[in-house]
Every structure is written in C-alpha cells, then in structure tokens.
Amino acid sequence: MSWRESLGHMAREAAGWLLVLALFYSPWDEGGTTGRAIHNLNWILGAMFCLWIGQRLLLPNEKRNGITKSGRFPAVISGLILLFGWAMALNAHSIADADYSVLLPLRSVWPNGPGSSDFSLSVALMTRVTLGLGCLFVVTQLSRDSRWLLRIWWAIGLAGGSIALLGLLQKATGAPMILWRPLYEGEAPVTTFFATYYYHGNAGAFLNLILPAVLGLAFRYLTRPCHPAVRALWVTVSLLVLVAVFSDTSRMGQFIAVLILLALFFVFATGMSRRVRHLELRTVAIALLVSLLALWAVTQASHLDQSLGRWDSFRSTWTRDARWTVDKVAIAALPRAGAAGFGPGSFSAIFPYLRNGGGLEEGKWIFLHDDYLQTLLEWGWFGGALWGAIFFGGMVCAIAGLTSKGRDWYPRQRFLLLLALVAFCGVALHAAVDFPLQISSIELYVATYLGICWGSAGWPRKQ
C-alpha cells in the first residue's frame, strides 16, 4: 500500500470518528440550541467533510466510495437546494435590526429578483444546511461498510442513553436548571427543560429519534451470543430511555413514543419467534425480574406521575394553544411567500410583519410550531418541493430496499434500516406540531438517518 492510500484510509477513518464525536457532542452542548453550540458543531462537521474530500483525492478510483448510480438523485437535489438557498441568501434585500424590530434595506445584486428578507439569518442557516447535507453524504458512503454502520448505531445509542440518564438524574434530584446550574437573581424557574434541552418538545423529539436504535441494540444482543456485559449494558440503556421518554413532559413526544413502540413490537415479534428458542428460560426469568425492579426504581425517582399527569389538562389547553393561531397567520401568508419564499432562516425576522391583524399578542416567535409551514414560508413552494424530495425520498428509498427480495444484505443492515425508518417516521410526524427540524442536534441525527436510508440503495451484497 502506497503512502497516498495509507493517508486516504486514515482520512476516511478520521472522518468517521469525527461523525461519532459530533453525535455525542451536539446533544450535550445545551441540545445544540445556542449560537456557540451551533458554531462548534459546524467546525466539527466542516473538518469531517474536508477529511472526506481528502480521502477521495488520495485513494485510487477503485478504492473510493464514490456516488453510485442510485445516489445521483439525492446529489442533484442537494445541489439544487444549495444553489437556490445560497442565491437567496447572497441576493438578500434587507437585514433585520433586532433592537428596533425593523428590516433595513440592502443593495442587492439583483434588486428585482428573489432574495432573502434577512441576510445574516440566511447565511447562518445556509452554512448549517451545507454542512448538514455534507454529513448526509458522508454517512451515505460510510454506511456501505458494515463495521462503520455498527459503530454509528452504537454511537447513536450511547449518546442518546447518556442524555436520558442526565435527564432522569436531574428530575430525581430536583435540579432547578440544566446541569444543576443555580437560578440567577430574578430569573424565573424553567419547568419545561429535560436533560440539556430547554424545551420539552425538542427533548421528546430527540429521545424518540434514539429510542428505536437503543431498543434495537438491546434486541440484537438479547437474541444472539455475546458478552454478558454488552447484553446488560443495552438492557439498562433501554430501560433508561423508555422511562426518560415518559418522564419528559412533552405530550406529543409521549404519543409518538407509543406509536414507535407499537411499530417496534411487530418488528421484534417476528425475530423473537425465531430466536427465543436459543435463550434459556432461567436467563429470561432473571432478566425480566431485574428489568422490572430497575424500571420500578427509576420510575419512582423520575416523578413519572407528574409527567403523565399533564394529560389530565389536555382537553382544556389543547384548543387554546397559541400555536394554532400562529399557524393560521402562516397559512394566510403562504401566497405572499410564493415560489421562492422570504429566505432561508428568516422566519423570526419577517413574522412580526405577517401577524398584523392575526389576533396575536406581542411577543417574539423564533420558530413556527410546524416545520413544514415554516419551510414553505422561508423557501417557498419551489424550495419546499426540493426539501420534500430529499426528506421523504429517503423514506421511499428505505421502503424500496426493505421490500425488495433481491437485496442480499447483512442482518444488521436490514435491521438498522428498518429502525432508521421507524425513527424517521416519528420525527416527521412530530415536525407537524413542533420545530424539531430547526434544532441543530436533531438535524444532525436526522441527517445521519437520512444518510443510512439513501445509502441503502448502494449497499454491496453480503460477502
């Protein structure tokens, strides 16, 4: 092996480990919701993508993980998204002044052409979009290696399990703020945080994203020979994540978790009927007893009854939720958004001008509680169609691979693809009533699952 090939393989491995680092780092840094957390994640993903480009330049053609014939469609759509988004950002007609809540005009390159309503917000979002799509394609290529597929699977499970454990510890100890930070003088207590997420809806969406992966790993190691420590690890992590999902106060998160559990029940039932004969009855009984005791202990410490009690007020609060009024304002503004929209990431800047006469009280809305509506406002129907193609196209690609009888894959590939599809459907449903796809840590996990879904079309046959 020449020195170029050695460097190329090192660059590819380093890119993969940077992806693992990002999967751990992003949810731990305040859920990826602050400017600093987003900035740091951008640097990690940027370094990962540069290493990936480097390995393509160093390795010979026959050893590269290039774009397959089936991967050309997402590559073309991603290119159109970047071209359209950056054109809107660089041709911005104004920039928002947050102090006075006004849009200051800018001299744009094409004054009569489509352009963003806020230059700075659009450039910031397009930087994230560029790196997120780069992450998608790195995962697409890495997923062809069954070893890296398992590493990504473990990283998702361990990172998610650590967040679930943190949230439960904070609940058990009555933490006043994230990571037990004391409240500042005059600061109002925050009752909606869980783990590192200030908003319980985002925490619920993240936990539901990692729930299928964690339960899938527990099922995998319960039904095959492995070290007892590995089996104990994933059974424990599964219990923590399950309790965390229902300890979080997001009702939509709990509802989607129930749907995910029902879907996974049918997935696991088929495999369990074939593999349960390999388990000893004594082992099953002991594992079940320990699991029930651990579940009871964690439930008592996490104040699960308080979280589930929010359903008692569901009927009286659901119809009076301000998100429905905001949605009506957004729907009424769609004709004004047109084909090009108001600009990527510009919702918080343009919404004060849209809500006049909408019956809304004064207040700042950073995100719309509907990712699909917000996408149409910011990107227009043309940009929205492009995002729909890359987003739901990955789901269609995964379904096509799972239903095809000619795919001779490793069991871990087919199983993880099915788990990714279940998680993906969950976040797609949650995005209709919340804004999980606007949070950088959740975006990273969605891009990872999308990369697995799109990458499945080019997975090699089992060797």
CSV table of C-alpha atoms in Angstrom, one decimal:
chain,number,residue,atom,x,y,z
A,1,MET,CA,0.0,0.0,0.0
A,2,SER,CA,1.4,3.4,-1.0
A,3,TRP,CA,1.7,6.4,1.3
A,4,ARG,CA,-1.2,8.0,-0.6
A,5,GLU,CA,-3.5,5.1,0.1
A,6,SER,CA,-2.4,5.0,3.7
A,7,LEU,CA,-3.2,8.7,4.2
A,8,GLY,CA,-6.5,8.2,2.3
A,9,HIS,CA,-7.6,5.4,4.6
A,10,MET,CA,-6.5,7.4,7.7
A,11,ALA,CA,-8.6,10.4,6.4
A,12,ARG,CA,-11.6,8.2,5.9
A,13,GLU,CA,-11.4,6.7,9.4
A,14,ALA,CA,-10.8,10.2,11.0
A,15,ALA,CA,-13.9,11.5,9.2
A,16,GLY,CA,-15.9,8.6,10.6
A,17,TRP,CA,-14.7,9.2,14.1
A,18,LEU,CA,-15.5,13.0,13.8
A,19,LEU,CA,-19.0,12.0,13.0
A,20,VAL,CA,-19.1,9.9,16.1
A,21,LEU,CA,-17.8,12.9,18.1
A,22,ALA,CA,-20.5,15.1,16.6
A,23,LEU,CA,-23.2,12.6,17.6
A,24,PHE,CA,-22.0,12.8,21.2
A,25,TYR,CA,-21.1,16.5,21.4
A,26,SER,CA,-24.1,18.1,19.8
A,27,PRO,CA,-26.9,17.0,22.2
A,28,TRP,CA,-24.7,17.5,25.2
A,29,ASP,CA,-23.9,21.2,24.4
A,30,GLU,CA,-27.3,22.6,25.5
A,31,GLY,CA,-29.0,20.4,22.9
A,32,GLY,CA,-27.4,22.3,20.1
A,33,THR,CA,-29.7,25.2,20.6
A,34,THR,CA,-27.3,28.1,21.3
A,35,GLY,CA,-25.1,30.0,18.9
A,36,ARG,CA,-21.9,28.7,20.4
A,37,ALA,CA,-23.1,25.1,20.2
A,38,ILE,CA,-24.1,25.5,16.6
A,39,HIS,CA,-20.8,27.2,15.8
A,40,ASN,CA,-18.7,24.4,17.4
A,41,LEU,CA,-20.8,21.7,15.6
A,42,ASN,CA,-20.2,23.5,12.3
A,43,TRP,CA,-16.4,23.3,12.9
A,44,ILE,CA,-16.6,19.5,13.6
A,45,LEU,CA,-18.8,18.8,10.6
A,46,GLY,CA,-16.6,21.0,8.4
A,47,ALA,CA,-13.5,19.2,9.4
A,48,MET,CA,-15.2,15.8,8.8
A,49,PHE,CA,-16.3,16.9,5.3
A,50,CYS,CA,-12.8,18.2,4.5
A,51,LEU,CA,-11.3,14.9,5.5
A,52,TRP,CA,-13.8,13.0,3.4
A,53,ILE,CA,-12.9,15.1,0.4
A,54,GLY,CA,-9.3,14.5,1.1
A,55,GLN,CA,-9.6,10.7,1.2
A,56,ARG,CA,-11.4,10.9,-2.2
A,57,LEU,CA,-8.4,12.8,-3.6
A,58,LEU,CA,-5.9,10.4,-2.1
A,59,LEU,CA,-7.4,7.0,-2.8
A,60,PRO,CA,-7.4,5.4,-6.3
A,61,ASN,CA,-10.7,5.2,-8.2
A,62,GLU,CA,-11.3,1.6,-7.4
A,63,LYS,CA,-11.0,2.1,-3.6
A,64,ARG,CA,-13.1,5.3,-3.4
A,65,ASN,CA,-16.6,5.3,-2.0
A,66,GLY,CA,-18.0,7.4,-4.9
A,67,ILE,CA,-21.5,8.3,-5.7
A,68,THR,CA,-23.4,5.3,-7.1
A,69,LYS,CA,-25.9,5.4,-9.8
A,70,SER,CA,-28.7,5.3,-7.2
A,71,GLY,CA,-27.1,8.2,-5.3
A,72,ARG,CA,-27.2,10.7,-8.1
A,73,PHE,CA,-30.8,11.7,-7.4
A,74,PRO,CA,-30.1,12.9,-3.8
A,75,ALA,CA,-26.8,14.5,-5.0
A,76,VAL,CA,-28.7,16.5,-7.7
A,77,ILE,CA,-31.5,17.6,-5.3
A,78,SER,CA,-28.9,18.6,-2.7
A,79,GLY,CA,-27.1,20.6,-5.3
A,80,LEU,CA,-30.3,22.4,-6.2
A,81,ILE,CA,-31.0,23.1,-2.6
A,82,LEU,CA,-27.6,24.7,-2.0
A,83,LEU,CA,-27.7,26.7,-5.3
A,84,PHE,CA,-31.2,28.0,-4.5
A,85,GLY,CA,-30.6,28.7,-0.9
A,86,TRP,CA,-27.2,30.5,-1.3
A,87,ALA,CA,-28.6,32.5,-4.2
A,88,MET,CA,-31.5,33.7,-1.9
A,89,ALA,CA,-29.0,34.5,0.9
A,90,LEU,CA,-26.5,36.4,-1.2
A,91,ASN,CA,-29.2,38.3,-3.0
A,92,ALA,CA,-30.8,39.5,0.3
A,93,HIS,CA,-32.8,42.7,0.0
A,94,SER,CA,-32.7,43.6,3.7
A,95,ILE,CA,-31.2,42.8,7.1
A,96,ALA,CA,-33.1,42.8,10.4
A,97,ASP,CA,-32.3,45.2,13.3
A,98,ALA,CA,-33.3,43.2,16.4
A,99,ASP,CA,-33.2,46.2,18.7
A,100,TYR,CA,-35.8,48.1,16.8
A,101,SER,CA,-37.5,45.2,15.0
A,102,VAL,CA,-37.2,46.8,11.6
A,103,LEU,CA,-35.8,45.5,8.3
A,104,LEU,CA,-33.0,47.7,6.9
A,105,PRO,CA,-32.8,47.7,3.1
A,106,LEU,CA,-29.6,46.4,1.4
A,107,ARG,CA,-28.2,46.9,-2.1
A,108,SER,CA,-28.7,43.5,-3.6
A,109,VAL,CA,-27.1,42.1,-6.7
A,110,TRP,CA,-30.4,41.6,-8.5
A,111,PRO,CA,-32.8,44.1,-7.0
A,112,ASN,CA,-35.9,42.8,-8.8
A,113,GLY,CA,-35.1,39.1,-8.3
A,114,PRO,CA,-35.9,36.9,-5.4
A,115,GLY,CA,-33.9,37.4,-2.3
A,116,SER,CA,-33.9,36.8,1.4
A,117,SER,CA,-35.5,39.2,3.9
A,118,ASP,CA,-32.6,38.9,6.3
A,119,PHE,CA,-29.0,38.5,5.0
A,120,SER,CA,-27.4,37.3,8.3
A,121,LEU,CA,-30.0,34.7,9.2
A,122,SER,CA,-30.0,33.2,5.8
A,123,VAL,CA,-26.2,33.0,5.6
A,124,ALA,CA,-26.1,31.4,9.0
A,125,LEU,CA,-28.8,28.8,8.1
A,126,MET,CA,-27.2,28.0,4.7
A,127,THR,CA,-23.9,27.3,6.4
A,128,ARG,CA,-25.7,24.7,8.6
A,129,VAL,CA,-27.6,23.3,5.6
A,130,THR,CA,-24.3,23.0,3.6
A,131,LEU,CA,-22.6,21.1,6.4
A,132,GLY,CA,-25.7,19.0,7.1
A,133,LEU,CA,-26.0,17.8,3.5
A,134,GLY,CA,-22.3,17.1,3.6
A,135,CYS,CA,-22.9,15.0,6.7
A,136,LEU,CA,-25.7,13.2,4.9
A,137,PHE,CA,-23.3,12.1,2.1
A,138,VAL,CA,-20.5,11.1,4.4
A,139,VAL,CA,-23.0,8.8,6.2
A,140,THR,CA,-24.2,7.5,2.8
A,141,GLN,CA,-20.7,6.4,2.0
A,142,LEU,CA,-19.8,5.2,5.5
A,143,SER,CA,-22.9,3.0,5.7
A,144,ARG,CA,-21.6,0.8,2.9
A,145,ASP,CA,-19.1,-0.5,5.4
A,146,SER,CA,-20.9,-2.8,7.8
A,147,ARG,CA,-18.4,-2.1,10.5
A,148,TRP,CA,-19.0,1.6,10.4
A,149,LEU,CA,-22.7,1.0,10.2
A,150,LEU,CA,-22.5,-0.7,13.6
A,151,ARG,CA,-20.2,2.0,15.0
A,152,ILE,CA,-22.7,4.7,14.1
A,153,TRP,CA,-25.5,2.6,15.6
A,154,TRP,CA,-23.6,2.3,18.9
A,155,ALA,CA,-22.8,6.0,18.9
A,156,ILE,CA,-26.5,6.9,18.5
A,157,GLY,CA,-27.4,4.5,21.3
A,158,LEU,CA,-24.7,5.5,23.8
A,159,ALA,CA,-25.1,9.3,23.1
A,160,GLY,CA,-28.9,9.1,23.5
A,161,GLY,CA,-28.7,6.9,26.6
A,162,SER,CA,-26.3,9.4,28.3
A,163,ILE,CA,-28.8,12.2,27.6
A,164,ALA,CA,-31.7,10.1,29.0
A,165,LEU,CA,-29.6,9.3,32.2
A,166,LEU,CA,-28.8,13.0,32.7
A,167,GLY,CA,-32.5,14.0,32.4
A,168,LEU,CA,-33.6,11.3,34.9
A,169,LEU,CA,-30.8,12.4,37.4
A,170,GLN,CA,-31.9,16.0,37.1
A,171,LYS,CA,-35.5,15.1,37.8
A,172,ALA,CA,-34.6,12.8,40.7
A,173,THR,CA,-32.5,15.5,42.4
A,174,GLY,CA,-34.9,18.4,41.6
A,175,ALA,CA,-32.4,20.3,39.6
A,176,PRO,CA,-33.5,24.0,39.1
A,177,MET,CA,-31.8,24.3,35.7
A,178,ILE,CA,-29.9,22.3,33.1
A,179,LEU,CA,-26.8,20.6,34.6
A,180,TRP,CA,-27.8,21.8,38.1
A,181,ARG,CA,-27.0,25.4,37.3
A,182,PRO,CA,-28.5,27.7,40.0
A,183,LEU,CA,-31.0,30.3,39.0
A,184,TYR,CA,-29.7,33.8,38.7
A,185,GLU,CA,-31.2,36.6,40.8
A,186,GLY,CA,-34.6,37.4,39.4
A,187,GLU,CA,-34.5,34.6,36.9
A,188,ALA,CA,-37.8,32.7,36.6
A,189,PRO,CA,-37.7,28.9,37.0
A,190,VAL,CA,-37.8,26.9,33.9
A,191,THR,CA,-40.2,24.0,34.2
A,192,THR,CA,-40.0,22.7,30.6
A,193,PHE,CA,-36.4,21.6,30.4
A,194,PHE,CA,-35.2,18.0,30.2
A,195,ALA,CA,-31.6,16.9,30.2
A,196,THR,CA,-29.8,19.6,28.0
A,197,TYR,CA,-32.9,20.8,26.2
A,198,TYR,CA,-34.7,23.9,27.4
A,199,TYR,CA,-37.9,22.9,25.6
A,200,HIS,CA,-39.5,19.6,26.4
A,201,GLY,CA,-40.8,19.1,22.9
A,202,ASN,CA,-37.3,19.1,21.5
A,203,ALA,CA,-36.2,16.7,24.2
A,204,GLY,CA,-39.1,14.4,23.3
A,205,ALA,CA,-38.2,14.5,19.6
A,206,PHE,CA,-34.6,13.7,20.3
A,207,LEU,CA,-35.5,10.8,22.7
A,208,ASN,CA,-37.8,9.3,20.1
A,209,LEU,CA,-35.1,9.5,17.5
A,210,ILE,CA,-32.8,7.4,19.5
A,211,LEU,CA,-35.4,5.1,21.0
A,212,PRO,CA,-35.6,2.6,18.0
A,213,ALA,CA,-31.8,2.4,17.9
A,214,VAL,CA,-31.4,1.7,21.6
A,215,LEU,CA,-34.2,-0.9,21.7
A,216,GLY,CA,-32.8,-2.4,18.5
A,217,LEU,CA,-29.4,-2.9,20.1
A,218,ALA,CA,-31.0,-4.5,23.2
A,219,PHE,CA,-32.9,-6.9,21.0
A,220,ARG,CA,-29.9,-7.7,18.9
A,221,TYR,CA,-27.7,-8.6,21.9
A,222,LEU,CA,-30.5,-10.4,23.8
A,223,THR,CA,-31.1,-12.7,20.8
A,224,ARG,CA,-27.6,-13.6,19.9
A,225,PRO,CA,-24.4,-14.9,21.7
A,226,CYS,CA,-22.4,-12.0,23.1
A,227,HIS,CA,-20.6,-10.9,26.3
A,228,PRO,CA,-23.0,-10.6,29.3
A,229,ALA,CA,-21.7,-7.1,29.9
A,230,VAL,CA,-22.8,-6.0,26.5
A,231,ARG,CA,-26.3,-7.5,27.0
A,232,ALA,CA,-26.6,-5.9,30.4
A,233,LEU,CA,-25.5,-2.5,29.0
A,234,TRP,CA,-28.1,-2.3,26.3
A,235,VAL,CA,-30.9,-3.6,28.5
A,236,THR,CA,-30.1,-1.0,31.1
A,237,VAL,CA,-29.9,1.8,28.5
A,238,SER,CA,-33.2,0.7,27.0
A,239,LEU,CA,-34.9,1.0,30.4
A,240,LEU,CA,-33.4,4.4,31.0
A,241,VAL,CA,-34.5,5.7,27.6
A,242,LEU,CA,-38.0,4.3,28.0
A,243,VAL,CA,-38.5,5.9,31.4
A,244,ALA,CA,-37.0,9.2,30.1
A,245,VAL,CA,-39.4,9.3,27.2
A,246,PHE,CA,-42.4,9.2,29.5
A,247,SER,CA,-40.7,11.4,32.2
A,248,ASP,CA,-40.3,14.2,29.8
A,249,THR,CA,-43.4,16.4,29.9
A,250,SER,CA,-43.9,16.6,26.1
A,251,ARG,CA,-47.3,15.0,25.3
A,252,MET,CA,-46.6,14.8,21.6
A,253,GLY,CA,-43.3,13.1,22.4
A,254,GLN,CA,-45.1,10.5,24.6
A,255,PHE,CA,-47.8,10.0,21.9
A,256,ILE,CA,-45.2,9.4,19.2
A,257,ALA,CA,-43.2,7.1,21.5
A,258,VAL,CA,-46.3,4.9,21.9
A,259,LEU,CA,-46.6,4.7,18.1
A,260,ILE,CA,-42.9,3.8,17.8
A,261,LEU,CA,-43.2,1.1,20.5
A,262,LEU,CA,-46.2,-0.4,18.7
A,263,ALA,CA,-44.3,-0.4,15.4
A,264,LEU,CA,-41.2,-2.0,17.1
A,265,PHE,CA,-43.4,-4.6,18.7
A,266,PHE,CA,-44.3,-6.0,15.3
A,267,VAL,CA,-40.7,-5.7,14.1
A,268,PHE,CA,-39.3,-7.6,17.1
A,269,ALA,CA,-42.1,-10.2,17.3
A,270,THR,CA,-41.0,-11.8,14.1
A,271,GLY,CA,-37.4,-12.0,15.0
A,272,MET,CA,-38.1,-13.1,18.6
A,273,SER,CA,-40.2,-16.1,17.4
A,274,ARG,CA,-37.2,-17.4,15.5
A,275,ARG,CA,-34.5,-16.7,18.1
A,276,VAL,CA,-36.2,-17.1,21.5
A,277,ARG,CA,-35.5,-20.9,21.5
A,278,HIS,CA,-31.8,-20.0,21.9
A,279,LEU,CA,-32.5,-18.4,25.2
A,280,GLU,CA,-32.5,-20.3,28.5
A,281,LEU,CA,-35.8,-20.0,30.5
A,282,ARG,CA,-33.8,-19.2,33.6
A,283,THR,CA,-31.9,-16.4,31.9
A,284,VAL,CA,-35.2,-14.9,30.6
A,285,ALA,CA,-36.8,-15.0,34.0
A,286,ILE,CA,-33.9,-13.4,35.8
A,287,ALA,CA,-33.6,-10.7,33.1
A,288,LEU,CA,-37.3,-9.9,33.3
A,289,LEU,CA,-37.2,-9.7,37.2
A,290,VAL,CA,-34.2,-7.4,37.2
A,291,SER,CA,-35.7,-5.2,34.5
A,292,LEU,CA,-39.0,-4.8,36.4
A,293,LEU,CA,-37.2,-3.9,39.6
A,294,ALA,CA,-35.0,-1.4,37.9
A,295,LEU,CA,-37.9,0.0,36.0
A,296,TRP,CA,-39.9,0.5,39.2
A,297,ALA,CA,-36.9,2.1,41.0
A,298,VAL,CA,-36.2,4.6,38.2
A,299,THR,CA,-39.9,5.4,37.8
A,300,GLN,CA,-40.2,6.4,41.4
A,301,ALA,CA,-37.1,8.6,41.2
A,302,SER,CA,-38.1,10.3,37.9
A,303,HIS,CA,-41.5,11.6,39.1
A,304,LEU,CA,-43.2,9.9,36.2
A,305,ASP,CA,-46.7,10.5,37.6
A,306,GLN,CA,-46.2,14.3,37.3
A,307,SER,CA,-45.3,14.0,33.6
A,308,LEU,CA,-48.2,11.7,32.8
A,309,GLY,CA,-50.5,14.0,34.8
A,310,ARG,CA,-50.3,16.7,32.1
A,311,TRP,CA,-52.7,14.6,30.0
A,312,ASP,CA,-55.4,15.5,32.5
A,313,SER,CA,-55.4,19.1,31.3
A,314,PHE,CA,-55.1,18.1,27.6
A,315,ARG,CA,-58.7,18.9,26.6
A,316,SER,CA,-58.8,22.3,28.3
A,317,THR,CA,-55.4,23.5,27.0
A,318,TRP,CA,-55.1,22.0,23.5
A,319,THR,CA,-57.7,24.1,21.8
A,320,ARG,CA,-56.4,27.3,23.4
A,321,ASP,CA,-52.8,26.7,22.4
A,322,ALA,CA,-51.4,29.8,20.7
A,323,ARG,CA,-49.6,27.6,18.1
A,324,TRP,CA,-52.9,27.2,16.2
A,325,THR,CA,-53.4,31.0,15.9
A,326,VAL,CA,-49.8,31.3,14.6
A,327,ASP,CA,-50.4,28.5,12.1
A,328,LYS,CA,-53.4,30.4,10.7
A,329,VAL,CA,-51.3,33.5,10.3
A,330,ALA,CA,-48.6,31.5,8.5
A,331,ILE,CA,-51.2,29.8,6.2
A,332,ALA,CA,-52.6,33.2,5.3
A,333,ALA,CA,-49.1,34.4,4.4
A,334,LEU,CA,-48.2,31.5,2.1
A,335,PRO,CA,-49.5,33.3,-1.1
A,336,ARG,CA,-47.1,36.2,-0.3
A,337,ALA,CA,-44.2,33.7,0.1
A,338,GLY,CA,-44.7,32.4,-3.4
A,339,ALA,CA,-42.3,30.2,-5.2
A,340,ALA,CA,-39.1,31.5,-3.6
A,341,GLY,CA,-40.2,32.3,0.0
A,342,PHE,CA,-39.0,35.0,2.3
A,343,GLY,CA,-35.5,33.5,2.6
A,344,PRO,CA,-33.9,30.5,4.4
A,345,GLY,CA,-33.9,31.0,8.2
A,346,SER,CA,-35.8,34.4,8.0
A,347,PHE,CA,-38.9,33.4,9.9
A,348,SER,CA,-38.2,35.3,13.1
A,349,ALA,CA,-37.4,38.4,11.2
A,350,ILE,CA,-40.4,38.5,8.9
A,351,PHE,CA,-43.1,37.1,11.2
A,352,PRO,CA,-43.8,40.4,13.0
A,353,TYR,CA,-44.8,41.8,9.6
A,354,LEU,CA,-47.1,38.8,8.9
A,355,ARG,CA,-49.0,38.7,12.1
A,356,ASN,CA,-50.6,42.2,11.9
A,357,GLY,CA,-54.3,41.6,12.1
A,358,GLY,CA,-53.8,38.0,13.0
A,359,GLY,CA,-55.1,38.3,16.6
A,360,LEU,CA,-51.7,37.6,18.2
A,361,GLU,CA,-50.3,39.2,21.3
A,362,GLU,CA,-47.0,40.9,21.3
A,363,GLY,CA,-44.1,38.5,21.7
A,364,LYS,CA,-41.2,37.1,19.7
A,365,TRP,CA,-41.7,33.8,17.8
A,366,ILE,CA,-38.3,32.4,16.8
A,367,PHE,CA,-39.8,29.2,15.3
A,368,LEU,CA,-43.2,28.2,14.0
A,369,HIS,CA,-44.6,25.1,15.7
A,370,ASP,CA,-44.9,23.4,12.3
A,371,ASP,CA,-41.7,22.7,10.4
A,372,TYR,CA,-43.5,22.2,7.1
A,373,LEU,CA,-45.3,25.5,7.2
A,374,GLN,CA,-42.1,27.3,8.2
A,375,THR,CA,-40.2,25.7,5.4
A,376,LEU,CA,-42.8,26.9,2.9
A,377,LEU,CA,-42.7,30.4,4.3
A,378,GLU,CA,-38.9,30.5,4.1
A,379,TRP,CA,-38.2,28.5,1.0
A,380,GLY,CA,-41.4,28.9,-1.0
A,381,TRP,CA,-43.1,26.1,-2.8
A,382,PHE,CA,-40.1,25.5,-5.1
A,383,GLY,CA,-37.6,25.2,-2.2
A,384,GLY,CA,-40.2,23.2,-0.2
A,385,ALA,CA,-40.5,20.7,-3.0
A,386,LEU,CA,-36.8,20.2,-3.1
A,387,TRP,CA,-36.7,19.6,0.7
A,388,GLY,CA,-39.6,17.2,0.4
A,389,ALA,CA,-37.8,15.3,-2.3
A,390,ILE,CA,-34.6,14.8,-0.2
A,391,PHE,CA,-36.6,14.3,3.1
A,392,PHE,CA,-39.3,11.9,2.1
A,393,GLY,CA,-37.3,10.5,-0.8
A,394,GLY,CA,-35.0,8.9,1.8
A,395,MET,CA,-38.0,7.2,3.4
A,396,VAL,CA,-39.2,5.9,0.0
A,397,CYS,CA,-35.7,4.6,-0.7
A,398,ALA,CA,-35.6,2.7,2.6
A,399,ILE,CA,-39.0,1.2,2.0
A,400,ALA,CA,-37.9,0.1,-1.5
A,401,GLY,CA,-34.8,-1.6,-0.1
A,402,LEU,CA,-36.7,-3.4,2.7
A,403,THR,CA,-39.4,-4.7,0.3
A,404,SER,CA,-37.0,-5.8,-2.4
A,405,LYS,CA,-36.3,-9.5,-2.4
A,406,GLY,CA,-33.1,-9.3,-4.3
A,407,ARG,CA,-31.1,-7.4,-1.6
A,408,ASP,CA,-28.6,-9.8,-0.1
A,409,TRP,CA,-27.6,-7.7,3.0
A,410,TYR,CA,-26.1,-8.4,6.3
A,411,PRO,CA,-28.8,-8.8,9.0
A,412,ARG,CA,-27.5,-5.7,10.8
A,413,GLN,CA,-28.0,-3.6,7.6
A,414,ARG,CA,-31.6,-4.6,7.1
A,415,PHE,CA,-32.4,-4.3,10.8
A,416,LEU,CA,-30.9,-0.9,11.2
A,417,LEU,CA,-32.5,0.4,8.1
A,418,LEU,CA,-35.9,-0.6,9.5
A,419,LEU,CA,-35.1,1.1,12.8
A,420,ALA,CA,-34.0,4.2,11.0
A,421,LEU,CA,-37.2,4.2,9.0
A,422,VAL,CA,-39.3,4.0,12.2
A,423,ALA,CA,-37.4,6.8,13.9
A,424,PHE,CA,-37.6,8.9,10.8
A,425,CYS,CA,-41.4,8.5,10.6
A,426,GLY,CA,-41.6,9.6,14.2
A,427,VAL,CA,-39.8,12.8,13.8
A,428,ALA,CA,-41.7,13.5,10.5
A,429,LEU,CA,-44.9,13.3,12.5
A,430,HIS,CA,-43.6,15.4,15.4
A,431,ALA,CA,-42.5,18.1,12.9
A,432,ALA,CA,-46.1,18.9,12.1
A,433,VAL,CA,-46.8,20.3,15.6
A,434,ASP,CA,-43.4,21.4,16.8
A,435,PHE,CA,-40.0,22.5,15.4
A,436,PRO,CA,-37.5,19.6,15.9
A,437,LEU,CA,-36.0,20.1,12.5
A,438,GLN,CA,-34.9,23.6,13.5
A,439,ILE,CA,-32.6,22.3,16.3
A,440,SER,CA,-29.1,21.5,15.2
A,441,SER,CA,-28.6,18.4,17.3
A,442,ILE,CA,-31.8,16.9,16.0
A,443,GLU,CA,-30.9,17.9,12.5
A,444,LEU,CA,-27.6,16.0,12.8
A,445,TYR,CA,-29.4,12.8,13.8
A,446,VAL,CA,-32.0,13.2,11.1
A,447,ALA,CA,-29.2,13.7,8.5
A,448,THR,CA,-27.5,10.6,9.8
A,449,TYR,CA,-30.7,8.5,9.5
A,450,LEU,CA,-31.3,10.1,6.0
A,451,GLY,CA,-27.7,9.1,5.0
A,452,ILE,CA,-28.5,5.5,6.1
A,453,CYS,CA,-31.7,5.5,4.1
A,454,TRP,CA,-30.3,6.9,0.9
A,455,GLY,CA,-27.1,4.9,1.3
A,456,SER,CA,-29.0,1.6,1.4
A,457,ALA,CA,-29.6,1.9,-2.3
A,458,GLY,CA,-25.9,1.4,-2.9
A,459,TRP,CA,-25.1,-1.2,-0.2
A,460,PRO,CA,-23.0,-4.0,-1.6
A,461,ARG,CA,-24.1,-7.6,-1.4
A,462,LYS,CA,-23.1,-9.7,1.6
A,463,GLN,CA,-19.6,-11.1,1.2
